[in-house]
Tab-separated table of C-alpha atoms in Angstrom:
chain	number	residue	atom	x	y	z
A	1	UNK	CA	97.377	37.334	51.778
A	2	UNK	CA	97.203	34.432	53.770
A	3	UNK	CA	95.248	34.059	56.750
A	4	UNK	CA	96.706	33.085	61.162
A	5	UNK	CA	95.197	30.150	62.211
A	6	UNK	CA	94.284	29.661	65.649
A	7	UNK	CA	97.051	27.312	66.546
A	8	UNK	CA	99.117	30.321	65.207
A	9	UNK	CA	97.349	33.076	66.656
A	10	UNK	CA	97.989	31.342	69.740
A	11	UNK	CA	101.481	30.716	69.328
A	12	UNK	CA	101.958	34.688	68.625
A	13	UNK	CA	100.445	35.482	71.342
A	14	UNK	CA	102.116	32.697	73.602
A	15	UNK	CA	105.825	34.728	72.478
A	16	UNK	CA	103.945	38.215	72.689
A	17	UNK	CA	103.704	37.824	76.624
A	18	UNK	CA	107.433	35.585	76.954
A	19	UNK	CA	108.914	38.741	74.672
A	20	UNK	CA	107.741	41.281	77.898
A	21	UNK	CA	108.317	39.242	80.457
A	22	UNK	CA	111.952	39.182	79.165
A	23	UNK	CA	111.979	42.538	78.274
A	24	UNK	CA	110.393	43.402	82.258
A	25	UNK	CA	113.334	41.487	83.797
A	26	UNK	CA	116.022	43.123	81.277
A	27	UNK	CA	115.377	46.297	82.836
A	28	UNK	CA	114.473	45.077	86.130
A	29	UNK	CA	110.968	46.797	86.517
A	30	UNK	CA	109.466	46.054	89.500
A	31	UNK	CA	106.440	43.152	89.856
A	32	UNK	CA	104.811	45.887	92.060
A	33	UNK	CA	103.615	49.393	90.695
A	34	UNK	CA	105.676	52.050	92.750
A	35	UNK	CA	102.939	54.864	92.741
A	36	UNK	CA	98.787	54.057	93.347
A	37	UNK	CA	96.985	56.284	91.456
A	38	UNK	CA	93.601	56.195	94.419
A	39	UNK	CA	90.937	59.199	94.916
A	40	UNK	CA	91.375	61.556	97.303
A	41	UNK	CA	89.149	61.412	100.432
A	42	UNK	CA	87.858	64.327	102.366
A	43	UNK	CA	87.865	67.659	100.844
A	44	UNK	CA	90.979	69.842	101.797
A	45	UNK	CA	91.238	73.487	101.331
A	46	UNK	CA	95.180	73.371	99.080
A	47	UNK	CA	96.036	77.173	100.160
A	48	UNK	CA	99.495	76.438	99.185
A	49	UNK	CA	98.350	75.738	95.585
A	50	UNK	CA	98.382	79.969	95.935
A	51	UNK	CA	101.830	79.942	96.815
A	52	UNK	CA	102.678	76.737	94.143
A	53	UNK	CA	101.056	78.378	90.814
A	54	UNK	CA	102.044	82.227	92.059
A	55	UNK	CA	103.422	82.781	88.821
A	56	UNK	CA	99.575	82.462	87.085
A	57	UNK	CA	98.444	84.112	89.958
A	58	UNK	CA	100.699	87.012	88.426
A	59	UNK	CA	99.758	86.939	85.169
A	60	UNK	CA	96.434	86.812	86.214
A	61	UNK	CA	96.108	89.374	88.024
A	62	UNK	CA	97.981	91.424	85.718
A	63	UNK	CA	95.266	90.262	82.930
A	64	UNK	CA	92.394	91.505	85.258
A	65	UNK	CA	94.532	95.112	85.441
A	66	UNK	CA	94.326	95.595	81.414
A	67	UNK	CA	91.476	94.306	81.365
A	68	UNK	CA	88.809	96.660	83.672
A	69	UNK	CA	91.154	100.058	82.245
A	70	UNK	CA	91.960	98.705	77.893
A	71	UNK	CA	90.381	101.096	75.767
A	72	UNK	CA	89.388	103.859	78.651
A	73	UNK	CA	90.153	107.136	78.472
A	74	UNK	CA	91.439	108.256	81.846
A	75	UNK	CA	93.531	104.896	82.388
A	76	UNK	CA	93.915	103.917	86.278
A	77	UNK	CA	92.242	107.252	86.894
A	78	UNK	CA	89.217	106.289	87.584
A	79	UNK	CA	90.771	104.712	90.698
A	80	UNK	CA	91.397	107.970	92.313
A	81	UNK	CA	87.865	109.175	90.886
A	82	UNK	CA	85.545	106.776	91.587
A	83	UNK	CA	85.939	107.479	95.195
A	84	UNK	CA	86.729	111.519	95.477
A	85	UNK	CA	83.234	112.013	93.022
A	86	UNK	CA	81.593	110.264	96.248
A	87	UNK	CA	83.291	112.189	98.877
A	88	UNK	CA	82.741	114.892	97.406
A	89	UNK	CA	79.206	113.896	96.753
A	90	UNK	CA	78.405	112.211	100.362
A	91	UNK	CA	79.560	115.870	102.172
A	92	UNK	CA	77.325	117.979	99.845
A	93	UNK	CA	74.633	116.314	101.115
A	94	UNK	CA	75.571	114.726	104.407
A	95	UNK	CA	77.677	116.775	105.145
A	96	UNK	CA	77.167	120.059	104.514
A	97	UNK	CA	72.478	120.129	104.050
A	98	UNK	CA	72.156	116.951	106.242
A	99	UNK	CA	74.556	117.442	109.106
A	100	UNK	CA	75.544	113.840	109.859
A	101	UNK	CA	78.153	113.809	112.997
A	102	UNK	CA	82.178	113.064	111.796
A	103	UNK	CA	83.204	112.418	115.120
A	104	UNK	CA	85.268	115.717	115.533
A	105	UNK	CA	87.095	114.744	111.508
A	106	UNK	CA	86.482	116.888	108.326
A	107	UNK	CA	83.108	115.326	107.067
A	108	UNK	CA	85.170	115.091	103.567
A	109	UNK	CA	88.314	113.361	105.512
A	110	UNK	CA	85.653	111.116	107.495
A	111	UNK	CA	83.883	109.739	104.044
A	112	UNK	CA	87.435	109.194	102.058
A	113	UNK	CA	88.434	107.440	105.414
A	114	UNK	CA	84.835	105.164	105.392
A	115	UNK	CA	84.893	105.244	101.011
A	116	UNK	CA	88.507	104.002	101.116
A	117	UNK	CA	88.383	100.106	102.408
A	118	UNK	CA	84.697	100.093	101.302
A	119	UNK	CA	85.252	100.564	97.438
A	120	UNK	CA	87.942	98.507	97.351
A	121	UNK	CA	85.477	96.034	99.327
A	122	UNK	CA	82.688	96.178	96.488
A	123	UNK	CA	85.302	96.420	93.179
A	124	UNK	CA	86.866	92.996	94.615
A	125	UNK	CA	83.685	91.633	95.828
A	126	UNK	CA	82.004	92.586	91.799
A	127	UNK	CA	84.908	91.741	89.979
A	128	UNK	CA	86.276	88.041	91.407
A	129	UNK	CA	82.363	86.941	91.868
A	130	UNK	CA	82.250	86.923	88.121
A	131	UNK	CA	85.589	85.833	87.617
A	132	UNK	CA	85.146	82.253	86.517
A	133	UNK	CA	82.354	82.993	84.153
A	134	UNK	CA	84.834	85.737	82.765
A	135	UNK	CA	87.501	82.764	82.835
A	136	UNK	CA	85.778	79.837	81.130
A	137	UNK	CA	87.799	79.419	78.533
A	138	UNK	CA	90.279	79.144	80.599
A	139	UNK	CA	89.152	77.025	83.126
A	140	UNK	CA	87.334	74.054	80.357
A	141	UNK	CA	90.419	73.556	78.556
A	142	UNK	CA	93.718	74.029	80.892
A	143	UNK	CA	93.893	72.338	84.586
A	144	UNK	CA	95.147	74.707	87.623
A	145	UNK	CA	93.656	75.108	90.860
A	146	UNK	CA	90.431	77.277	89.879
A	147	UNK	CA	90.791	79.453	93.513
A	148	UNK	CA	93.869	81.377	91.363
A	149	UNK	CA	91.225	82.839	89.440
A	150	UNK	CA	88.415	84.604	91.981
A	151	UNK	CA	92.097	85.583	94.281
A	152	UNK	CA	93.564	87.275	91.344
A	153	UNK	CA	90.455	89.113	90.944
A	154	UNK	CA	90.909	90.551	94.211
A	155	UNK	CA	94.786	91.382	93.361
A	156	UNK	CA	93.762	93.557	90.761
A	157	UNK	CA	91.487	95.531	92.770
A	158	UNK	CA	94.367	96.196	95.043
A	159	UNK	CA	96.270	98.126	92.927
A	160	UNK	CA	92.995	101.045	92.987
A	161	UNK	CA	93.127	100.306	96.619
A	162	UNK	CA	96.634	101.425	96.781
A	163	UNK	CA	96.469	104.339	94.378
A	164	UNK	CA	93.630	105.790	96.136
A	165	UNK	CA	95.477	105.771	99.425
A	166	UNK	CA	98.119	108.132	98.112
A	167	UNK	CA	95.147	110.593	97.370
A	168	UNK	CA	93.743	110.055	101.094
A	169	UNK	CA	97.625	111.161	102.240
A	170	UNK	CA	97.063	114.862	100.425
A	171	UNK	CA	93.824	115.039	102.206
A	172	UNK	CA	95.587	114.934	105.424
A	173	UNK	CA	97.799	116.889	104.664
A	174	UNK	CA	95.198	119.420	103.611
A	175	UNK	CA	92.989	118.602	106.987
A	176	UNK	CA	96.487	118.987	108.310
A	177	UNK	CA	96.197	115.604	110.869
A	178	UNK	CA	99.138	114.312	111.788
A	179	UNK	CA	99.529	110.429	112.137
A	180	UNK	CA	100.206	108.752	115.957
A	181	UNK	CA	101.443	105.733	116.428
A	182	UNK	CA	98.127	104.049	115.829
A	183	UNK	CA	99.313	104.025	112.363
A	184	UNK	CA	101.260	100.919	112.803
A	185	UNK	CA	97.797	98.972	113.271
A	186	UNK	CA	96.661	100.017	109.603
A	187	UNK	CA	97.910	97.208	108.001
A	188	UNK	CA	96.726	95.068	110.436
A	189	UNK	CA	93.162	96.191	109.464
A	190	UNK	CA	94.235	96.264	105.828
A	191	UNK	CA	95.065	92.119	106.167
A	192	UNK	CA	91.482	91.941	107.416
A	193	UNK	CA	90.215	93.786	104.441
A	194	UNK	CA	91.923	91.727	102.332
A	195	UNK	CA	90.784	88.147	104.021
A	196	UNK	CA	87.095	89.365	104.319
A	197	UNK	CA	86.993	90.507	100.741
A	198	UNK	CA	88.678	86.998	100.072
A	199	UNK	CA	86.363	85.117	102.078
A	200	UNK	CA	83.298	86.622	100.223
A	201	UNK	CA	84.417	86.680	96.726
A	202	UNK	CA	85.294	83.608	96.616
A	203	UNK	CA	82.061	82.001	97.584
A	204	UNK	CA	79.890	84.738	95.774
A	205	UNK	CA	82.465	83.409	92.886
A	206	UNK	CA	81.647	79.759	93.282
A	207	UNK	CA	78.008	79.987	93.691
A	208	UNK	CA	78.203	82.110	89.935
A	209	UNK	CA	79.103	79.280	88.065
A	210	UNK	CA	76.232	77.041	89.411
A	211	UNK	CA	73.562	79.554	89.869
A	212	UNK	CA	73.495	82.309	87.236
A	213	UNK	CA	71.400	84.653	88.471
A	214	UNK	CA	73.914	85.612	91.287
A	215	UNK	CA	75.798	88.065	89.410
A	216	UNK	CA	72.274	89.801	89.689
A	217	UNK	CA	71.555	89.234	93.349
A	218	UNK	CA	75.629	90.783	93.746
A	219	UNK	CA	75.152	93.927	93.059
A	220	UNK	CA	72.053	94.346	94.825
A	221	UNK	CA	73.932	92.982	97.540
A	222	UNK	CA	76.638	94.981	97.723
A	223	UNK	CA	73.937	98.210	97.973
A	224	UNK	CA	71.731	97.417	100.238
A	225	UNK	CA	75.501	96.522	102.300
A	226	UNK	CA	76.165	100.299	101.884
A	227	UNK	CA	73.766	101.171	104.063
A	228	UNK	CA	74.129	99.204	106.668
A	229	UNK	CA	78.038	100.096	106.929
A	230	UNK	CA	79.474	103.510	108.655
A	231	UNK	CA	81.005	104.088	105.800
A	232	UNK	CA	78.790	108.091	105.454
A	233	UNK	CA	78.027	108.281	109.585
A	234	UNK	CA	79.937	107.187	112.679
A	235	UNK	CA	79.038	103.952	114.683
A	236	UNK	CA	77.929	106.542	117.326
A	237	UNK	CA	74.542	107.541	115.767
A	238	UNK	CA	73.189	103.803	115.314
A	239	UNK	CA	71.463	103.063	118.896
A	240	UNK	CA	68.558	101.322	120.051
A	241	UNK	CA	67.470	97.991	118.151
A	242	UNK	CA	69.720	98.571	115.095
A	243	UNK	CA	73.026	98.379	116.790
A	244	UNK	CA	73.531	94.306	117.014
A	245	UNK	CA	72.713	94.924	112.837
A	246	UNK	CA	75.817	97.032	112.929
A	247	UNK	CA	77.783	95.241	115.164
A	248	UNK	CA	77.663	92.203	113.190
A	249	UNK	CA	78.031	93.579	110.065
A	250	UNK	CA	82.071	92.621	109.108
A	251	UNK	CA	82.900	95.875	107.882
A	252	UNK	CA	81.793	97.737	110.826
A	253	UNK	CA	85.246	96.960	112.509
A	254	UNK	CA	87.439	97.112	109.962
A	255	UNK	CA	86.201	101.185	109.040
A	256	UNK	CA	86.202	102.097	112.429
A	257	UNK	CA	89.840	99.808	112.559
A	258	UNK	CA	90.661	102.165	109.256
A	259	UNK	CA	89.749	105.761	110.874
A	260	UNK	CA	91.260	105.241	114.282
A	261	UNK	CA	94.368	104.047	113.216
A	262	UNK	CA	94.306	107.667	110.185
A	263	UNK	CA	92.898	109.621	112.954
A	264	UNK	CA	95.073	108.557	116.282
A	265	UNK	CA	92.548	107.533	118.102
A	266	UNK	CA	92.014	104.427	119.854
A	267	UNK	CA	90.573	101.410	118.408
A	268	UNK	CA	87.243	99.727	119.004
A	269	UNK	CA	88.279	96.246	119.788
A	270	UNK	CA	84.666	94.754	120.871
A	271	UNK	CA	83.855	95.821	116.748
A	272	UNK	CA	87.026	95.062	115.877
A	273	UNK	CA	87.264	91.474	117.468
A	274	UNK	CA	83.552	90.821	115.908
A	275	UNK	CA	84.567	91.519	112.286
A	276	UNK	CA	87.958	89.629	113.080
A	277	UNK	CA	85.990	86.400	114.185
A	278	UNK	CA	83.773	86.593	111.610
A	279	UNK	CA	85.769	86.890	108.977
A	280	UNK	CA	87.836	84.081	109.667
A	281	UNK	CA	84.713	82.128	110.125
A	282	UNK	CA	83.860	83.032	106.846
A	283	UNK	CA	86.818	82.444	105.482
A	284	UNK	CA	87.208	79.162	106.103
A	285	UNK	CA	83.490	78.264	104.991
A	286	UNK	CA	84.316	79.836	101.580
A	287	UNK	CA	87.326	77.589	101.319
A	288	UNK	CA	85.594	74.428	101.413
A	289	UNK	CA	82.227	75.518	99.536
A	290	UNK	CA	84.620	76.873	97.212
A	291	UNK	CA	87.356	72.992	96.976
A	292	UNK	CA	83.699	70.966	96.989
A	293	UNK	CA	82.847	72.685	94.029
A	294	UNK	CA	85.811	72.487	92.298
A	295	UNK	CA	85.951	69.018	91.125
A	296	UNK	CA	82.592	70.236	88.533
A	297	UNK	CA	83.693	74.001	86.942
A	298	UNK	CA	85.080	72.626	83.983
A	299	UNK	CA	81.542	70.252	83.913
A	300	UNK	CA	78.917	73.214	84.586
A	301	UNK	CA	80.468	76.485	82.905
């Protein structure tokens, strides 16, 4: 083969540039770029991504539901058995033996009305807190808004919540408790419960990627949170210097809201207002933290 001399290479390069220029002019290509890609400035929460990727959210939710009950003997019956057995145990020890007050409501119904939102909160936070690590194989291979993963875990737990609501209807019929117009506020308290659960789940999911010991701390925190929430006792039972701890607990207003809507009582708007304010602040902070840490998830996980 012959060698290309310097003059020949220069001539070839000139010819190539001229050919590219002529080709660009023939296709009427602009001299300046139409789109300039620049790095994003600031942290954008991007809640619209949930709607844009709603199909992915649906499939991840359905995946979490199937994985939870895969190869189980009783299947979705566990969504009913868990709160029912807890209600029976609490009724035996706290209702019959300890004689805790229940605001004039049969204690089994009182306990189940508190367990209903609490069981959803504890289950959804536990699953969403570990959701990023459980989806590591997906996060490291495909790009999508990472916030879809913990939100899908919360949505999957919502199915158990709706199933458990059917048991609540049966218990209310058994004790002849008739719903009143206050029941119309139940969707509002349910929405507040969803927002609080999503906020705490999103925040713990982001922290769990960077600090793996969160998975060990989370069950302990949820267990302590249970005892400072009015699940097995009424709010009025807590007085004195410890009452501020109950009031600042966002689950307090939500649980009391559920009971007031179900039992036809006037809502304690001061408790509900505190719970709503803390929930919105926590949700905004969780979304900001998650979005700020999102870029490093694929590298760390």
